[in-house]
Tab-separated table of C-alpha atoms and ligand atoms in Angstrom:
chain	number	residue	atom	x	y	z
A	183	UNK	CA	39.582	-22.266	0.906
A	184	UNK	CA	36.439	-23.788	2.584
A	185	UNK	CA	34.253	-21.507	3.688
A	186	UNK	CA	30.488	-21.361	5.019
A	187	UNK	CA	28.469	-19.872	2.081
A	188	UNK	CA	24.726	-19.693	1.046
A	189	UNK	CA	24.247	-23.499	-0.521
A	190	UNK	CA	20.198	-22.642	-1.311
A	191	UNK	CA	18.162	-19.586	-0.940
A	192	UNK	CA	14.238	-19.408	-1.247
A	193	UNK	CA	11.461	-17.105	-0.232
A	194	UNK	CA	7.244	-16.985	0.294
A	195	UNK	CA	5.005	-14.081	0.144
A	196	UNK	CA	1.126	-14.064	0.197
A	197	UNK	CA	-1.082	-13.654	-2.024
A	198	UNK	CA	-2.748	-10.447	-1.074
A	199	UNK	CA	-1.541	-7.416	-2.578
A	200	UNK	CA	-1.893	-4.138	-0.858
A	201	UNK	CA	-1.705	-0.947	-3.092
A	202	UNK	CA	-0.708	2.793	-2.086
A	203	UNK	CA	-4.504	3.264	-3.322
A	204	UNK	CA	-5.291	0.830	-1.131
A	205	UNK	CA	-4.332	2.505	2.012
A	206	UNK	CA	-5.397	6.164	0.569
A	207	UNK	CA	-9.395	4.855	1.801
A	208	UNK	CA	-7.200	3.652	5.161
A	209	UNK	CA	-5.787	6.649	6.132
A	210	UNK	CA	-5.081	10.134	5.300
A	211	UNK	CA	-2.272	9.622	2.992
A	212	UNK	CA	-1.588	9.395	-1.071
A	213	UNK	CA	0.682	7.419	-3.463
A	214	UNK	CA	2.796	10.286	-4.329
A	215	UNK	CA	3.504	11.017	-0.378
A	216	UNK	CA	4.054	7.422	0.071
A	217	UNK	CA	6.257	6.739	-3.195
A	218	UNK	CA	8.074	9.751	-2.825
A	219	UNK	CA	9.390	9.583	0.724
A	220	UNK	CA	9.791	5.959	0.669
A	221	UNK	CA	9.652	4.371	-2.706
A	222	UNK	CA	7.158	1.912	-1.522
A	223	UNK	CA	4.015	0.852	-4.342
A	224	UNK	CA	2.751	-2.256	-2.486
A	225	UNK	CA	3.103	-4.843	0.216
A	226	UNK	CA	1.598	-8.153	0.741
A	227	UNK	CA	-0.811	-9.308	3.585
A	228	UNK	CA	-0.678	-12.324	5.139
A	229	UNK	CA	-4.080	-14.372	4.961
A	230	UNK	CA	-6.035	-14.672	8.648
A	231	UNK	CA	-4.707	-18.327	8.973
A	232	UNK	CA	-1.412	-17.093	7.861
A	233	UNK	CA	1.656	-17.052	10.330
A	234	UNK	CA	5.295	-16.554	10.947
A	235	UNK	CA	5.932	-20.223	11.166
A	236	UNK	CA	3.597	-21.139	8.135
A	237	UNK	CA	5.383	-18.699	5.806
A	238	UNK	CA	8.522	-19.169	6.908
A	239	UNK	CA	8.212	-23.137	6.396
A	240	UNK	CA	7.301	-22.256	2.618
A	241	UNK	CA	10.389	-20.002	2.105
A	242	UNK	CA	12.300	-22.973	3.943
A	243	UNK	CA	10.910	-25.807	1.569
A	244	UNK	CA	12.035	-23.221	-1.170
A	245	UNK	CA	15.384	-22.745	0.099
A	246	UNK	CA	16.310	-26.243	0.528
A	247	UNK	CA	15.181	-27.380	-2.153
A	248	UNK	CA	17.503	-24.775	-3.889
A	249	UNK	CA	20.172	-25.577	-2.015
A	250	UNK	CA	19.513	-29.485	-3.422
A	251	UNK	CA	19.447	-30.631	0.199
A	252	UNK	CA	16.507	-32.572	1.759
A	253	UNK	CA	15.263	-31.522	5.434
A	254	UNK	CA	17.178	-34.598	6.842
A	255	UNK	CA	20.468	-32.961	6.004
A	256	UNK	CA	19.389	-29.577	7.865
A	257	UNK	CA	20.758	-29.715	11.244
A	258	UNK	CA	20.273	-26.538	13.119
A	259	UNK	CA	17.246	-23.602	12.535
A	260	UNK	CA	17.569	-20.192	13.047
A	261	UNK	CA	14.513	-17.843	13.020
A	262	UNK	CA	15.343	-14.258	12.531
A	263	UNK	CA	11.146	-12.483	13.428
A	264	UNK	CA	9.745	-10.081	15.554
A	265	UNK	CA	6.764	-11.276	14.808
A	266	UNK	CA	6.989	-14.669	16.317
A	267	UNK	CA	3.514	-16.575	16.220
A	268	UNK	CA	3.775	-17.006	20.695
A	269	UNK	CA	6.098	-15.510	22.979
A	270	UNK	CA	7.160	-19.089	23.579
A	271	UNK	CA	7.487	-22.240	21.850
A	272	UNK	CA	10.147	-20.401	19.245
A	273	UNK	CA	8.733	-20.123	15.884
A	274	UNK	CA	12.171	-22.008	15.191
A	275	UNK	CA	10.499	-24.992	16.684
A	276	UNK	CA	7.242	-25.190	14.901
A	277	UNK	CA	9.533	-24.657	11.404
A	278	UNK	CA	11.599	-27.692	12.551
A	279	UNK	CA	8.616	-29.828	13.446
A	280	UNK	CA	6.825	-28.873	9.950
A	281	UNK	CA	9.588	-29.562	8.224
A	282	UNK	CA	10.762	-33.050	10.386
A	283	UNK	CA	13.773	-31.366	10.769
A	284	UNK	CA	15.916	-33.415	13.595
A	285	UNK	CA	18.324	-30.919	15.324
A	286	UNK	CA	18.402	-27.863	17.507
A	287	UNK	CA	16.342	-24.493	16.686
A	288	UNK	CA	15.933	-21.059	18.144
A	289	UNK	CA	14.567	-17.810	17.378
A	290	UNK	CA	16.589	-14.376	16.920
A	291	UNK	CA	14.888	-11.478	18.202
A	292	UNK	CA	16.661	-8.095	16.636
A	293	UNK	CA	14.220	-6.222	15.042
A	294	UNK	CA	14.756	-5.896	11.351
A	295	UNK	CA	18.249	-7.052	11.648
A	296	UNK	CA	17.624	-10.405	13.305
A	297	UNK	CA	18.249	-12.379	9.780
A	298	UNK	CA	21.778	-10.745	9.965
A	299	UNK	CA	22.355	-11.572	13.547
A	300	UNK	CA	21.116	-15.061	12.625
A	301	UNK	CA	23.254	-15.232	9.083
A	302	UNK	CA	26.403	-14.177	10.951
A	303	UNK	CA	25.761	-16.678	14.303
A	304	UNK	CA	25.050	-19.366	11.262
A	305	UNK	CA	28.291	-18.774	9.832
A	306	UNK	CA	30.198	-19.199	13.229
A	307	UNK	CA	28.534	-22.697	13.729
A	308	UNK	CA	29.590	-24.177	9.926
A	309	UNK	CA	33.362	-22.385	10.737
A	310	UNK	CA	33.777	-24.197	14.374
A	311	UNK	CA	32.340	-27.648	12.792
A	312	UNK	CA	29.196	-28.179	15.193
A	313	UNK	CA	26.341	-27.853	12.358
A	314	UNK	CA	27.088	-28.463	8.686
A	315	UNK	CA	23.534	-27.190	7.209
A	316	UNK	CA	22.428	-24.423	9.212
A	317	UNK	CA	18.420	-23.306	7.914
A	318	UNK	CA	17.958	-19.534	8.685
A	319	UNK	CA	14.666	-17.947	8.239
A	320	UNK	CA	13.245	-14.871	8.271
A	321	UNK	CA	9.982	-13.894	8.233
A	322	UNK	CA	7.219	-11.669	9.564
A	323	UNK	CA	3.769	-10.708	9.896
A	324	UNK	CA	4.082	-7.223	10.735
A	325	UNK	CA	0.348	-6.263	9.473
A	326	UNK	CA	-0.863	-7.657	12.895
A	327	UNK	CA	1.134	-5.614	14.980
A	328	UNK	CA	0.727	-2.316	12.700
A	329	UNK	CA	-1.465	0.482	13.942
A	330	UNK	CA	-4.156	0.696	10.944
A	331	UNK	CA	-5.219	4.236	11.700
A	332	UNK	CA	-1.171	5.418	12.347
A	333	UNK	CA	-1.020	6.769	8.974
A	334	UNK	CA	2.967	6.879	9.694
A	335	UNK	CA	3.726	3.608	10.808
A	336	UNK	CA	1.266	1.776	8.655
A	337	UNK	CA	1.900	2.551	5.432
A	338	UNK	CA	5.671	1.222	5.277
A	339	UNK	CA	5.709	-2.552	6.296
A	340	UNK	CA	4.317	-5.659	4.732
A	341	UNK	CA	4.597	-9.328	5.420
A	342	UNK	CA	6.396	-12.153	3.874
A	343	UNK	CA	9.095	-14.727	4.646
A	344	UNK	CA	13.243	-15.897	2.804
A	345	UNK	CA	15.495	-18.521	3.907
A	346	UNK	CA	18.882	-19.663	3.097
A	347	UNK	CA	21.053	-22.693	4.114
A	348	UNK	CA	24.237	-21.843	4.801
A	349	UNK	CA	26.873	-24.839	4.453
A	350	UNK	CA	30.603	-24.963	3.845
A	351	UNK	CA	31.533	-24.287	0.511
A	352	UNK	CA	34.423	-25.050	-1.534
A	353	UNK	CA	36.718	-23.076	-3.660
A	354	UNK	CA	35.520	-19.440	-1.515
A	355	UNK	CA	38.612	-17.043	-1.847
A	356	UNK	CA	37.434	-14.893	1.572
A	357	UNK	CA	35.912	-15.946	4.329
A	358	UNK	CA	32.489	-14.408	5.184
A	359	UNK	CA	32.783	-11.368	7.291
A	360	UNK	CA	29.988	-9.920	9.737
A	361	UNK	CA	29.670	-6.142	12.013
A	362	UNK	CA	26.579	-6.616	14.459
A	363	UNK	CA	25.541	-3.724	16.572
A	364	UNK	CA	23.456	-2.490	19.044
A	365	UNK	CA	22.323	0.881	21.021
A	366	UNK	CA	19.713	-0.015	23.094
A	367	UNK	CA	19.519	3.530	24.467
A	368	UNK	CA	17.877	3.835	21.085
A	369	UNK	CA	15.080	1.453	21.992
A	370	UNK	CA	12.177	3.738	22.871
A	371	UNK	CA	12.494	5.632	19.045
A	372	UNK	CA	10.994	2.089	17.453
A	373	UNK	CA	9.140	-0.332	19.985
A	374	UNK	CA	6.060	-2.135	20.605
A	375	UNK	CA	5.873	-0.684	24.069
A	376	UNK	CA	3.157	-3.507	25.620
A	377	UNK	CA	2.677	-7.620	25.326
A	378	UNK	CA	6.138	-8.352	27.433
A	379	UNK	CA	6.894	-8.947	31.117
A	380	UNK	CA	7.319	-5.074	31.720
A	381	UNK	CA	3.911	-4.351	30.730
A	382	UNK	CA	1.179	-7.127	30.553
A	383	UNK	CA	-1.449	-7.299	28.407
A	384	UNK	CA	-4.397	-5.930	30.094
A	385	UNK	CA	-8.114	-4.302	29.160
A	386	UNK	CA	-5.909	-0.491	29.736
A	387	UNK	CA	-2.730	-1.500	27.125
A	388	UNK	CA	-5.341	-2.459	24.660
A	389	UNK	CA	-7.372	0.535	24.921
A	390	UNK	CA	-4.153	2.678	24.629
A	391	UNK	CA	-3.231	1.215	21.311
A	392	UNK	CA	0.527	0.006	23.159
A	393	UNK	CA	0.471	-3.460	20.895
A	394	UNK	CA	1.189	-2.072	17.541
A	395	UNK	CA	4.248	-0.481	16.438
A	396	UNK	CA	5.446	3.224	17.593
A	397	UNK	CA	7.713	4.958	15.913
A	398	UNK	CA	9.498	8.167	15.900
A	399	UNK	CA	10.567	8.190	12.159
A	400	UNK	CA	12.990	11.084	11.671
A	401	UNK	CA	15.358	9.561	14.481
A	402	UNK	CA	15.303	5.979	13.217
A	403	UNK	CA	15.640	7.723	9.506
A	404	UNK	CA	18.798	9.563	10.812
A	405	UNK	CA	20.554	6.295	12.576
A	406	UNK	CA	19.588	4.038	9.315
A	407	UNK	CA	21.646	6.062	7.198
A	408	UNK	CA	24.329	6.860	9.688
A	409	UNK	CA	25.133	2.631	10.521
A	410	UNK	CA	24.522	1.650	7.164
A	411	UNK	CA	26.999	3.691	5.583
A	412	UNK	CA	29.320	2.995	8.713
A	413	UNK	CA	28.868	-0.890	9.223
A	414	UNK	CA	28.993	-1.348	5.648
A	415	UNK	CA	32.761	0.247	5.306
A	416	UNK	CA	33.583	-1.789	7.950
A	417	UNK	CA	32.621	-5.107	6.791
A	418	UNK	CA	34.372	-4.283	3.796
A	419	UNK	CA	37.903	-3.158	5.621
A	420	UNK	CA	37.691	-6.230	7.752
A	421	UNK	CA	36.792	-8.939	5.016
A	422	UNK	CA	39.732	-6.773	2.978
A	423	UNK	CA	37.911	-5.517	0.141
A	424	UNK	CA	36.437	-1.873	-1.333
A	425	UNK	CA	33.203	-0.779	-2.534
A	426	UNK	CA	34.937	-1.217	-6.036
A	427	UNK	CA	34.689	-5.119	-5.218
A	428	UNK	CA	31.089	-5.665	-4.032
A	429	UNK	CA	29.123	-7.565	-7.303
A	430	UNK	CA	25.668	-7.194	-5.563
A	431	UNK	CA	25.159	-4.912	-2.632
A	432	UNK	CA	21.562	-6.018	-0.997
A	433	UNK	CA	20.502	-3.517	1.723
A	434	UNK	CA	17.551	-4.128	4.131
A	435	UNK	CA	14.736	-2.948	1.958
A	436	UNK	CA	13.137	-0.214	4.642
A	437	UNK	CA	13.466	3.315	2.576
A	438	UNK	CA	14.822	3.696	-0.945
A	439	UNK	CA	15.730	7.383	0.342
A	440	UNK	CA	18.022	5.891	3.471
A	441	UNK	CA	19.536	3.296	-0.134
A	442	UNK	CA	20.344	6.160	-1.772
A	443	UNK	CA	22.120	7.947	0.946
A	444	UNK	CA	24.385	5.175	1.771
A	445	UNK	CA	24.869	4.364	-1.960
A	446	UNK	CA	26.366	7.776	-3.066
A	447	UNK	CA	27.980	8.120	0.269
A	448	UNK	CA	29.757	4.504	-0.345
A	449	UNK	CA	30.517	5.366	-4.200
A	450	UNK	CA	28.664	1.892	-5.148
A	451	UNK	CA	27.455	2.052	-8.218
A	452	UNK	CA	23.378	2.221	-8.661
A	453	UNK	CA	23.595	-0.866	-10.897
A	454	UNK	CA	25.042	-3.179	-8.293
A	455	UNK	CA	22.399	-2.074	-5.874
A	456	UNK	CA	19.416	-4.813	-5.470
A	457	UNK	CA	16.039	-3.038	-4.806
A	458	UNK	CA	12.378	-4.729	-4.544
A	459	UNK	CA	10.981	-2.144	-1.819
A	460	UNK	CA	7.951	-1.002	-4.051
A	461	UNK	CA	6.492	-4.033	-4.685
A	462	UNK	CA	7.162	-5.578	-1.011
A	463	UNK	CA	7.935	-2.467	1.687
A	464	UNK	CA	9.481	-3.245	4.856
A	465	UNK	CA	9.257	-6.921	5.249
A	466	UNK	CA	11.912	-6.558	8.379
A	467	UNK	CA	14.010	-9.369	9.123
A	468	UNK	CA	12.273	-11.377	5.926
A	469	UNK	CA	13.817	-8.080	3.247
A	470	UNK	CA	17.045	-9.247	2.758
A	471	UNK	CA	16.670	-13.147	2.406
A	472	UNK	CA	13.419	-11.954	0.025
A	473	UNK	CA	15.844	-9.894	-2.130
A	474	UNK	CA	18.367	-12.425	-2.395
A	475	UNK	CA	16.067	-14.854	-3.681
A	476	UNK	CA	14.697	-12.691	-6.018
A	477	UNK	CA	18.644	-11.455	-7.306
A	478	UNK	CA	18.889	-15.412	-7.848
A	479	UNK	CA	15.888	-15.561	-9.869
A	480	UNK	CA	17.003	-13.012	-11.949
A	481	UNK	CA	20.408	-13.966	-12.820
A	482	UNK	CA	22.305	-11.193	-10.972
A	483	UNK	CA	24.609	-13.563	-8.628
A	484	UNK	CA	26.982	-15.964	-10.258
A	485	UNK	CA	29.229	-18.323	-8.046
A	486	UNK	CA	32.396	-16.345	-6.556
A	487	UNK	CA	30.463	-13.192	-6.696
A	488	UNK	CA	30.860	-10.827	-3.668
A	489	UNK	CA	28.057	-9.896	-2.035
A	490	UNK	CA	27.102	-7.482	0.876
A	491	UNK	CA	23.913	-7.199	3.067
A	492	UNK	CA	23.247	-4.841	5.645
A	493	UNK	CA	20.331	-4.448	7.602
A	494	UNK	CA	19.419	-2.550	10.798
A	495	UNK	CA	16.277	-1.927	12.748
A	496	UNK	CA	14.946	-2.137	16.567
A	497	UNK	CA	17.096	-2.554	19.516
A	498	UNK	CA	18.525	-0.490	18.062
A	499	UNK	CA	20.513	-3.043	16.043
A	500	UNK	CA	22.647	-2.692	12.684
A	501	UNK	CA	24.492	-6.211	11.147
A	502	UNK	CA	26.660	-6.074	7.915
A	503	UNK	CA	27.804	-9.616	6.135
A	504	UNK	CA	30.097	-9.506	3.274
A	505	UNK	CA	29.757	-13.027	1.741
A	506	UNK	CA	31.196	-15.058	-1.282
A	507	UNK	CA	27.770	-16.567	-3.491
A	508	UNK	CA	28.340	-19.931	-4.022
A	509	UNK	CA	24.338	-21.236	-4.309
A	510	UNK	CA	24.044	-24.330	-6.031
A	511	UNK	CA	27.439	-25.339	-6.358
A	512	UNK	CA	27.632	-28.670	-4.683
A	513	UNK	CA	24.096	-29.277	-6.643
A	514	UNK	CA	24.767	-28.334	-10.079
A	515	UNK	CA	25.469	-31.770	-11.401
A	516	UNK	CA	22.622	-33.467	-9.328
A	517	UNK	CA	19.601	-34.677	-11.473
A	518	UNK	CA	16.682	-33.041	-8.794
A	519	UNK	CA	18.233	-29.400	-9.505
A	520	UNK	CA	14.816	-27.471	-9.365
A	521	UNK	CA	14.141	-25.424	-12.440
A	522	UNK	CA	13.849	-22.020	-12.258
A	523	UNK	CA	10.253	-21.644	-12.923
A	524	UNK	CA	9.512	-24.830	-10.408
A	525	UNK	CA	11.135	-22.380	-8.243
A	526	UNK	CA	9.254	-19.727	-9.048
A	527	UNK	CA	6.302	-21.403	-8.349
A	528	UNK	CA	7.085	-22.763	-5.317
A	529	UNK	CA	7.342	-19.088	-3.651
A	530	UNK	CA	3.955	-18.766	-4.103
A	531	UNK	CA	4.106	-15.293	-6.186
B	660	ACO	N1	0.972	10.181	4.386
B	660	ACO	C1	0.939	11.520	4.355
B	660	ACO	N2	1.593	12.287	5.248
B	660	ACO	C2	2.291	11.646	6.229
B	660	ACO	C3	2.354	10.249	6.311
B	660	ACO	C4	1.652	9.500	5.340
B	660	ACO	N3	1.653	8.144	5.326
B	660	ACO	N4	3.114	9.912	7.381
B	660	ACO	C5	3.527	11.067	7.934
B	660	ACO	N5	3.013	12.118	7.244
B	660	ACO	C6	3.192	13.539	7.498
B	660	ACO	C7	3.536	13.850	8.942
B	660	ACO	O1	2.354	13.929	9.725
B	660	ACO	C8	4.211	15.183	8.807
B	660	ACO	O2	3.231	16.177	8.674
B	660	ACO	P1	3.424	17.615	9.378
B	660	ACO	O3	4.659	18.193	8.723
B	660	ACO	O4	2.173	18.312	9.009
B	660	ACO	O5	3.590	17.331	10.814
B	660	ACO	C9	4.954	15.072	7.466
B	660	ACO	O6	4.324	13.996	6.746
B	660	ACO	C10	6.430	14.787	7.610
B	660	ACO	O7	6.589	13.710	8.535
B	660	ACO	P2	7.992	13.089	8.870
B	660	ACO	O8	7.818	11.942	9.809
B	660	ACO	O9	8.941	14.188	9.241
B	660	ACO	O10	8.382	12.550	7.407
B	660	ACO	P3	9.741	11.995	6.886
B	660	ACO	O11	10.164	12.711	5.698
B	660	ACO	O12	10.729	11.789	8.003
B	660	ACO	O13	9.318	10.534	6.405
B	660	ACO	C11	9.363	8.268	7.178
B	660	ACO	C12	8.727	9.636	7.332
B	660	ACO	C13	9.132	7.747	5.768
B	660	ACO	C14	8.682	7.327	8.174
B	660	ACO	C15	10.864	8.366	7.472
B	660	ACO	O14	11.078	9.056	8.668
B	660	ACO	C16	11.517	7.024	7.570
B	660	ACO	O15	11.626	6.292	6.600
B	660	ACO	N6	12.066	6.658	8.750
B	660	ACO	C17	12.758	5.411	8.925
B	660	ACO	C18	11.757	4.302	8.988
B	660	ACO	C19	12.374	2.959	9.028
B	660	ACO	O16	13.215	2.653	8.216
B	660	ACO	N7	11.886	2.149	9.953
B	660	ACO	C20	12.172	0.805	9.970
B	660	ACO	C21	13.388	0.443	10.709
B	660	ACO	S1	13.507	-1.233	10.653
B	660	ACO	C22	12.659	-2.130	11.877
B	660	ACO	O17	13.260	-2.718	12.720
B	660	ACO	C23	11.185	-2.148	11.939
């Protein structure tokens, strides 16, 4: 069966490390509260001349390159951020231009689950035929729109960027399956509440702190582990398989306590579950392309191997893709393959 798969996967984060010691001479907080309730170590921080768009064209060179593609073959970007670098042009545009990209680009705007809103709409264009290389990126600079004296918001996000091509692939025994959802009534619990058309930016919206981050934690702790239980059994029943099937589950990396829950709940076993959250934190919509990179790196997805992402976030949103890996098939037996520690390097880490 042909099938659209991930051809090339690739990912960026800066340099700038920041610990859980770190943030202890931020705010009133401490590594053991901050490892314990969340499993978080680190993050990275972007650099001041840092940006969506700038990241996100590293993770894209990355992924291509991976993928053994050149930018001329990429027809269509997708940008998965809530943390565009303007309100308008789309960060999909200034990736495209970087990259002299010639085809169509938008941005996806779903909080931490726009890379699976974008993956799945990515899919649909390879299956009806309109694009054949689809570039999706996700990728965020959340430190500038955290609160840096909200001891409970700030301590769980950090910034970086993945991307993945997704082209047809041969040989794929299922075709990829997606569950997007949203509950908007949900909204208020996880919101920057100021900066759009309902409320302006003015002198009083800066003074009240309304352009970082809120968030009412227990309520978005108690959806997370509610849809990603749920939307993962049901991207499983509809692309016909059972947890017993899945090679590599790859969750969005927000809490390793709301991973556990869904884990034991779903009977998947801890070794097929990927995890980078303490060295990263919440990286949003950039966790999941960021952890499939990294499984590549470290040998833990072979071609025909099943995998399944879920991610959820603002809105709110929830998305669940159960997907065959096929990276690097159609490049195996080209000469340019990038080596692994070429690719390594190229990430920037
Ligand atoms: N350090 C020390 N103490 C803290 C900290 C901190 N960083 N943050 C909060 N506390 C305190 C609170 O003030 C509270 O103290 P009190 O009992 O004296 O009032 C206590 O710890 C417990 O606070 P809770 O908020 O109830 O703690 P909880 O166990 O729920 O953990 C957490 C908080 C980690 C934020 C959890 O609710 C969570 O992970 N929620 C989901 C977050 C999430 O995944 N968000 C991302 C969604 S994706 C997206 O789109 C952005």
């Amino acid at each position: 069966m042909i099938a659209p798969t991930i051809r090339g996967v690739g990912m960026y984060v800066p340099e700038r490390v920041m610990t859980n010691a770190d943030l202890e001479r931020l705010v009133d907080t401490s590594d053991e509260w901050i490892a314990s309730r969340t499993g978080i170590r680190a993050r990275r921080i972007a650099a001041d001349d840092e940006t969506s768009s700038s990241m996100g064209v590293r993770a894209a060179r990355c992924a291509i390159e991976n993928a053994g593609l050149t930018p001329d073959d990429i027809d269509l970007v997708i940008v998965g951020t809530a943390t565009p670098d303007y309100p308008f042009p789309a960060t999909a545009c200034l990736v495209q231009d970087a990259l002299g990209i010639r085809g169509g680009a938008f941005d996806v705007e779903a909080g931490c689950t726009s890379f699976m809103y974008a993956m799945s709409a990515a899919s649909s264009f390879v299956t009806s035929g309109m694009h054949s290389n689809v570039l999706v990126v996700g990728s965020e600079v959340l430190s500038r729109i955290l609160d840096w004296t909200d001891r409970s918001t700030c301590v769980l996000f950090g910034d970086g960027a993945g991307a993945v091509v997704v082209s047809a692939g041969e040989h794929a025994s299922f075709a990829p399956q997606f569950i997007l959802g949203s509950d908007g009534s949900g909204g208020p619990s996880l919101c920057v509440p100021a900066g759009g058309s309902a409320r302006p930016a003015s002198d009083q919206t800066v003074a009240d702190r309304m352009h970082f981050v809120k968030m009412a934690g227990p309520e978005v702790f108690r959806f997370a582990t509610r849809v990603v239980e749920e939307s993962t059994g049901q991207v499983l029943e509809k692309a016909g398989l059972t947890p017993g099937d899945i090679d590599l589950f790859i969750p969005h990396q927000a809490n390793v306590r709301i991973i556990d829950h869904a884990v034991k709940r779903l009977h998947i076993p801890p070794d097929r579950v990927f995890l980078n959250i303490d060295r990263y934190g919440n990286t949003s919509s950039a966790s999941i392309p960021i952890a499939l990179f990294e499984a590549q790196q470290q040998g833990r997805l072979r071609p025909g191997d099943t995998i399944v992402t879920v991610g959820f976030g603002a809105g709110l949103t929830w998305g669940a893709g159960a997907i065959q890996w096929m990276a690097n098939i159609a490049s195996e037996t080209e000469s340019d393959v990038i080596t692994d520690s070429e690719l390594v390097s190229a990430t920037g880490i």
